[in-house]
PDB file of C-alpha atoms in Angstrom:
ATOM      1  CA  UNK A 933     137.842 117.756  71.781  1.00  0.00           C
ATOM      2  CA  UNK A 934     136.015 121.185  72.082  1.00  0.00           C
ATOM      3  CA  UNK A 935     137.463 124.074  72.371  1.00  0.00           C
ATOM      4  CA  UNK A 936     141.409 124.772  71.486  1.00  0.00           C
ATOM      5  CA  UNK A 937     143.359 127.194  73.999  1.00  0.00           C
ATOM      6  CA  UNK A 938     146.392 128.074  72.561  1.00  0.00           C
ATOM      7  CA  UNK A 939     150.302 127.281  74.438  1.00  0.00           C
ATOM      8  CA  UNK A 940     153.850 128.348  73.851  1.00  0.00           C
ATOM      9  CA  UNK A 941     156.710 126.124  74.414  1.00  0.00           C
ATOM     10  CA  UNK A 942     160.022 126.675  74.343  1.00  0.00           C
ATOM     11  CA  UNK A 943     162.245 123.813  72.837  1.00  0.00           C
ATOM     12  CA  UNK A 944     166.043 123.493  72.138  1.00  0.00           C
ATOM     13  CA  UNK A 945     166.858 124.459  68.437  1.00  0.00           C
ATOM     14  CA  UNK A 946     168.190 120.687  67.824  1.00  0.00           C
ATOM     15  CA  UNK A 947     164.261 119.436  68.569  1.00  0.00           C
ATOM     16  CA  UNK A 948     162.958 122.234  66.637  1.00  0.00           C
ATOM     17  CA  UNK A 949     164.750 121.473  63.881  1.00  0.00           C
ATOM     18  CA  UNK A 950     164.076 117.345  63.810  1.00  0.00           C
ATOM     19  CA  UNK A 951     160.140 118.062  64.064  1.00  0.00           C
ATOM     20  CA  UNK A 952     160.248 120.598  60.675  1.00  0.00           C
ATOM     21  CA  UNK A 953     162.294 117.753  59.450  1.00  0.00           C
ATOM     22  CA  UNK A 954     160.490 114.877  60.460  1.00  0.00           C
ATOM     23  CA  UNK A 955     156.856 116.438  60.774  1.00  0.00           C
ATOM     24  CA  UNK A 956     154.949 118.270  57.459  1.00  0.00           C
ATOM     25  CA  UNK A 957     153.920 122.248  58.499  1.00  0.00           C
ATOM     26  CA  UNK A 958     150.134 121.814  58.394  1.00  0.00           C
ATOM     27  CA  UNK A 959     150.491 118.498  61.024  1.00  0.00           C
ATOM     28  CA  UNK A 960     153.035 120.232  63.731  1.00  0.00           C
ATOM     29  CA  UNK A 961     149.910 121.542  65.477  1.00  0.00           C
ATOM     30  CA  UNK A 962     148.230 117.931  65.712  1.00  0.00           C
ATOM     31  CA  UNK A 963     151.570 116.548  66.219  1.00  0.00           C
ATOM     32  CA  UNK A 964     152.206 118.136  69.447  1.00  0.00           C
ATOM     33  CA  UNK A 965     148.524 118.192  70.764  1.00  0.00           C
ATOM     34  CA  UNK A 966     149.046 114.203  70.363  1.00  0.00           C
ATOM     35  CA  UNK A 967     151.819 113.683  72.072  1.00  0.00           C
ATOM     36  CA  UNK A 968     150.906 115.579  75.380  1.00  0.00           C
ATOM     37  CA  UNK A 969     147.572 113.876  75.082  1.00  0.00           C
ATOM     38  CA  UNK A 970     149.755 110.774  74.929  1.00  0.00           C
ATOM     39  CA  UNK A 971     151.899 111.808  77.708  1.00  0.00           C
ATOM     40  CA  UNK A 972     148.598 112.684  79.965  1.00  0.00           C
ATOM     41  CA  UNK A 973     147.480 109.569  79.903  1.00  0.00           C
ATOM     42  CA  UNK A 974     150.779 107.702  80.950  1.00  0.00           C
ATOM     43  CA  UNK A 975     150.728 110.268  83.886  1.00  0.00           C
ATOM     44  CA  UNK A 976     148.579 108.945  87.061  1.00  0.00           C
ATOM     45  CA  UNK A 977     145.582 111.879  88.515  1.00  0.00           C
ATOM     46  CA  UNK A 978     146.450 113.618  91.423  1.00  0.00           C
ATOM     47  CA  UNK A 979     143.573 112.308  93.246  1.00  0.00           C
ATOM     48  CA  UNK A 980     144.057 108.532  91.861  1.00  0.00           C
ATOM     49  CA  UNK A 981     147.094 108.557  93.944  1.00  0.00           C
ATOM     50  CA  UNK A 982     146.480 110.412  96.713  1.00  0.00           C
ATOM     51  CA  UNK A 983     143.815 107.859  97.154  1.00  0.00           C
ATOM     52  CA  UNK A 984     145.846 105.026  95.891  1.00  0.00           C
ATOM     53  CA  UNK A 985     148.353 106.422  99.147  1.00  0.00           C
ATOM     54  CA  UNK A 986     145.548 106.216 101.216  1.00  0.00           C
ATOM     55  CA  UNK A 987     144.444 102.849 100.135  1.00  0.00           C
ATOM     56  CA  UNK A 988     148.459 101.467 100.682  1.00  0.00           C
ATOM     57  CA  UNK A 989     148.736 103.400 103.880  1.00  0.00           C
ATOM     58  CA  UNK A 990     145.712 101.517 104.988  1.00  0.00           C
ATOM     59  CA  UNK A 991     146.766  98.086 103.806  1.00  0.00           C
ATOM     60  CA  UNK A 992     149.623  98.630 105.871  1.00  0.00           C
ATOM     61  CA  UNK A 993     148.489  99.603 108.994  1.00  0.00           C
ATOM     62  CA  UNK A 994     146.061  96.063 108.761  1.00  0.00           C
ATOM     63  CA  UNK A 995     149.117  94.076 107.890  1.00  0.00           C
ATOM     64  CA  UNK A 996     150.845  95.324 111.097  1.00  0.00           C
ATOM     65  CA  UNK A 997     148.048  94.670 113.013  1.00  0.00           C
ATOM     66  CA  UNK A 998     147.898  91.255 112.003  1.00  0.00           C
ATOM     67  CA  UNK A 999     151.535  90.803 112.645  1.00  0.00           C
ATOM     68  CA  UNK A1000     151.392  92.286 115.804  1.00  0.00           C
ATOM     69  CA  UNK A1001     148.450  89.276 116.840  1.00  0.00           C
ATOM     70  CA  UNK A1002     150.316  86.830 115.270  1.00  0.00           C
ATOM     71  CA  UNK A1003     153.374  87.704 117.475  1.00  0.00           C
ATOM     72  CA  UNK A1004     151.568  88.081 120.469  1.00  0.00           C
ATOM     73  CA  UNK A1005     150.408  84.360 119.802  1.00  0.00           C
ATOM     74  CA  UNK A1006     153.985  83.602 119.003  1.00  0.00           C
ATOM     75  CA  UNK A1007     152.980  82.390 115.755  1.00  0.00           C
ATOM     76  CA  UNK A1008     155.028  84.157 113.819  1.00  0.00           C
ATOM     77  CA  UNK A1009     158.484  84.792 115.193  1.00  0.00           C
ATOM     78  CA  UNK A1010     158.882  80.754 116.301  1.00  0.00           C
ATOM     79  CA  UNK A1011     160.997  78.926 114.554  1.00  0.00           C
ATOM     80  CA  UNK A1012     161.046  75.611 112.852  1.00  0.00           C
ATOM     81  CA  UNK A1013     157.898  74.759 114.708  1.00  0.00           C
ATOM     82  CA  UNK A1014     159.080  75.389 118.300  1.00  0.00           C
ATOM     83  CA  UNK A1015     156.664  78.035 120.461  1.00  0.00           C
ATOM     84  CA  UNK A1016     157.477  79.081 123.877  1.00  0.00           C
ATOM     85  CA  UNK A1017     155.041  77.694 126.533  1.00  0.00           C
ATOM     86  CA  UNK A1018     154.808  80.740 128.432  1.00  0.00           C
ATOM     87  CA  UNK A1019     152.607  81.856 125.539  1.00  0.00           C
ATOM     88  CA  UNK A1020     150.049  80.109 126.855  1.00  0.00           C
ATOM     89  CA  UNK A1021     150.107  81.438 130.728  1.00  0.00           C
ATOM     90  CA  UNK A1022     147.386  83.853 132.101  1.00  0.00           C
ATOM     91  CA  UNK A1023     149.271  84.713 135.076  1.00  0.00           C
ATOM     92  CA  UNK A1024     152.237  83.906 137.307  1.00  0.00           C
ATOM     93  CA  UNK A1025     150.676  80.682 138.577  1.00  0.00           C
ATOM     94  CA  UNK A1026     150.696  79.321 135.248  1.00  0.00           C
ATOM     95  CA  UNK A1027     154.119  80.082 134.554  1.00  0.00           C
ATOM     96  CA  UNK A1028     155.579  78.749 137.758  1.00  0.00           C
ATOM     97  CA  UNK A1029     153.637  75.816 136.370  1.00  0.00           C
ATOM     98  CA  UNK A1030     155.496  75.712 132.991  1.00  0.00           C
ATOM     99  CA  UNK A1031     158.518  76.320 134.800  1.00  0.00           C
ATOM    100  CA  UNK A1032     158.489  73.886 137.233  1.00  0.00           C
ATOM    101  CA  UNK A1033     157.650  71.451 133.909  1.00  0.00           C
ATOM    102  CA  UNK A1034     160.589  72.353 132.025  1.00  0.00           C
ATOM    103  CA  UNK A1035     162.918  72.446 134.851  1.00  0.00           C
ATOM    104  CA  UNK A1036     161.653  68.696 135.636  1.00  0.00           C
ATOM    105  CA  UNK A1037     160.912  67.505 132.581  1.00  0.00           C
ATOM    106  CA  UNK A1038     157.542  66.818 134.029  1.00  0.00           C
ATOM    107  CA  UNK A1039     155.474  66.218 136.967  1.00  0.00           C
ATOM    108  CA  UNK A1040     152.435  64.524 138.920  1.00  0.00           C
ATOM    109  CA  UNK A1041     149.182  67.280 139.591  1.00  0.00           C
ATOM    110  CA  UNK A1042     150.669  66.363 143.446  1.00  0.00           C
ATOM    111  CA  UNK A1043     154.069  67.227 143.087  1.00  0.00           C
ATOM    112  CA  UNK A1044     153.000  70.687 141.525  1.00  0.00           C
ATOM    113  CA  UNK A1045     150.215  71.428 144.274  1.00  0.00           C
ATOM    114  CA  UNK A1046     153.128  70.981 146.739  1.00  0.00           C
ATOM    115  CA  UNK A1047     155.461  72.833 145.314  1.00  0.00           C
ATOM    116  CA  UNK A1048     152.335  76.116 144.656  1.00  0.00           C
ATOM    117  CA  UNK A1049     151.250  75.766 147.990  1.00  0.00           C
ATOM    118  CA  UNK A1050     147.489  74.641 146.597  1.00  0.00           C
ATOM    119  CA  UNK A1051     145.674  71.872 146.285  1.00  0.00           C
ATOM    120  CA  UNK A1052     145.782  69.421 143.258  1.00  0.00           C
ATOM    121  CA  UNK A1053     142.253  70.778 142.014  1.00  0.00           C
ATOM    122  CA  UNK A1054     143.078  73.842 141.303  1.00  0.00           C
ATOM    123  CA  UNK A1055     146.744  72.690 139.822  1.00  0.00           C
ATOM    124  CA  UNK A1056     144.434  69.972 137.382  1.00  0.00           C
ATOM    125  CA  UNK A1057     142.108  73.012 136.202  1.00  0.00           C
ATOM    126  CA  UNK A1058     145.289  75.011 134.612  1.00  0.00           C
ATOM    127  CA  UNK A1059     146.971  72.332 133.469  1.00  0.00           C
ATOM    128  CA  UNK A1060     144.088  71.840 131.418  1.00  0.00           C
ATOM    129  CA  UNK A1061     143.495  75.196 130.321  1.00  0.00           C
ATOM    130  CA  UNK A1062     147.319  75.338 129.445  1.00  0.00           C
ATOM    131  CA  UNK A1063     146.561  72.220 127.336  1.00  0.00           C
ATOM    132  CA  UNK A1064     143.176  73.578 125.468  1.00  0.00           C
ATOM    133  CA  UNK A1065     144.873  76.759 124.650  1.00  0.00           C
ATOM    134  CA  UNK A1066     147.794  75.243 122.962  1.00  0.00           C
ATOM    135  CA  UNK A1067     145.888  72.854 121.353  1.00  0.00           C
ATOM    136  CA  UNK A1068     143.340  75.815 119.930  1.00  0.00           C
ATOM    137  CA  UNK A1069     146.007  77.769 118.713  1.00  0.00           C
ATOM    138  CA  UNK A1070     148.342  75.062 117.401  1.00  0.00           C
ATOM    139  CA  UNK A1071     146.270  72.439 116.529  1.00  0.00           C
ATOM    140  CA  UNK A1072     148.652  70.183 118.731  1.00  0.00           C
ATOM    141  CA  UNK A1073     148.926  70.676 123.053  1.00  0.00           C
ATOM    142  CA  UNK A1074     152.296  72.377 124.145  1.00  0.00           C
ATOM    143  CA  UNK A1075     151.420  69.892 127.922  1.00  0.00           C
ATOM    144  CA  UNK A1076     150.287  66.540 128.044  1.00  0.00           C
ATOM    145  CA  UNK A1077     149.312  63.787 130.225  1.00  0.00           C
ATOM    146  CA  UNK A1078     150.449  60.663 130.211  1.00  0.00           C
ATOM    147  CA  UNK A1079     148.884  57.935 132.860  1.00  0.00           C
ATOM    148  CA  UNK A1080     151.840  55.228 131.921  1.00  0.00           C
ATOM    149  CA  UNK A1081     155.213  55.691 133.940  1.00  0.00           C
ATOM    150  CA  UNK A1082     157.699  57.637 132.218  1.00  0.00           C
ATOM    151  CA  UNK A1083     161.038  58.327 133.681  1.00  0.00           C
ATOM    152  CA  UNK A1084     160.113  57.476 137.175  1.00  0.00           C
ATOM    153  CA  UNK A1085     156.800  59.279 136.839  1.00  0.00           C
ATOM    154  CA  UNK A1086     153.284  57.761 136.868  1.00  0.00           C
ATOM    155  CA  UNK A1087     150.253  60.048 135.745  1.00  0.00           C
ATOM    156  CA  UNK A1088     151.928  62.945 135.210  1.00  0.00           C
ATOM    157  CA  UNK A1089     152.024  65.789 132.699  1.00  0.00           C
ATOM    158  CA  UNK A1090     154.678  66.588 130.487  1.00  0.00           C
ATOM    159  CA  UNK A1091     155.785  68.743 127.992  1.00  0.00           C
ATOM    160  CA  UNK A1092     155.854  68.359 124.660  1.00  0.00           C
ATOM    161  CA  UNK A1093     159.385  68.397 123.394  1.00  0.00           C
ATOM    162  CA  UNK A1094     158.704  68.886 120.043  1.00  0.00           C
ATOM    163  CA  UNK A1095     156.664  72.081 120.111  1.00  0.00           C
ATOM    164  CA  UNK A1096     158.491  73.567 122.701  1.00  0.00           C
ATOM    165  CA  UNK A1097     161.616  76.023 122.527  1.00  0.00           C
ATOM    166  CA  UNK A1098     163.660  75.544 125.755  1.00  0.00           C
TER     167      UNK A1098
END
């Protein structure tokens, strides 16, 4: 231990009286020094938890940040499987794309030049960067094409009921 300082407490008469009871005169001295030291160690170091705060406060702020990513890819807030398409837009020609796909329940790379004002080309290369990204992020395209006839259509692109919230 080293060397003893010496402390005064004050304690209610009722306590004082149970520890001359309970506790021999020679042992009160040990008694007591015991019992804080048994106290002290229950009670956490100042700097142990200002640096287990730190250590929380950090945890946190990385757990946000991964929720915020996973909403942004509309992982996380869909429900029972169903993702919103738009997710998967760069820009407005992509979601006039979507739209046009939901609102028709599918169409032909000609039908959706037309209705863009563009040729089929350029309509082919986002429909299949619509259908990679989807299929990166859920394992499973949100648009697909289908060269059989399907409701009236032949070779078009639909989308994919199942993964899609409408």
């Amino acid at each position: 231990m080293g060397k003893f300082t010496v402390i005064s407490a004050k304690i209610p008469d009722e306590m004082y009286k149970e520890l001359a009871l309970r506790i021999p005169e020679g042992e009160r001295s040990i008694f007591i020094r015991e019992a804080i030291l048994e106290k002290l160690e229950k009670t956490p170091r100042p700097d142990k938890i200002l640096g287990l705060e730190k250590k929380v406060t950090q945890l946190e702020n990385e757990v946000n940040k991964i929720k915020d990513y996973l909403a942004k890819l509309e992982i996380l807030t869909h429900e029972g499987g169903k993702v919103n398409p738009h997710a998967f837009c760069i820009d407005d020609v992509d979601n006039k794309i979507v739209d046009y796909l939901l609102d028709h329940r599918g169409a032909t790379t000609t039908e959706l030049a037309e209705f863009l004002g563009t040729n089929r080309w350029f309509v082919l290369n986002r429909l299949r960067k619509i259908e990679r990204s989807s299929k990166k992020q859920l394992g499973k395209s949100i648009i697909f094409y289908y060269s059989g006839e399907r409701t009236g259509k032949r070779k078009a692109w639909w989308i994919n009921e199942e993964l899609a919230e409408t």
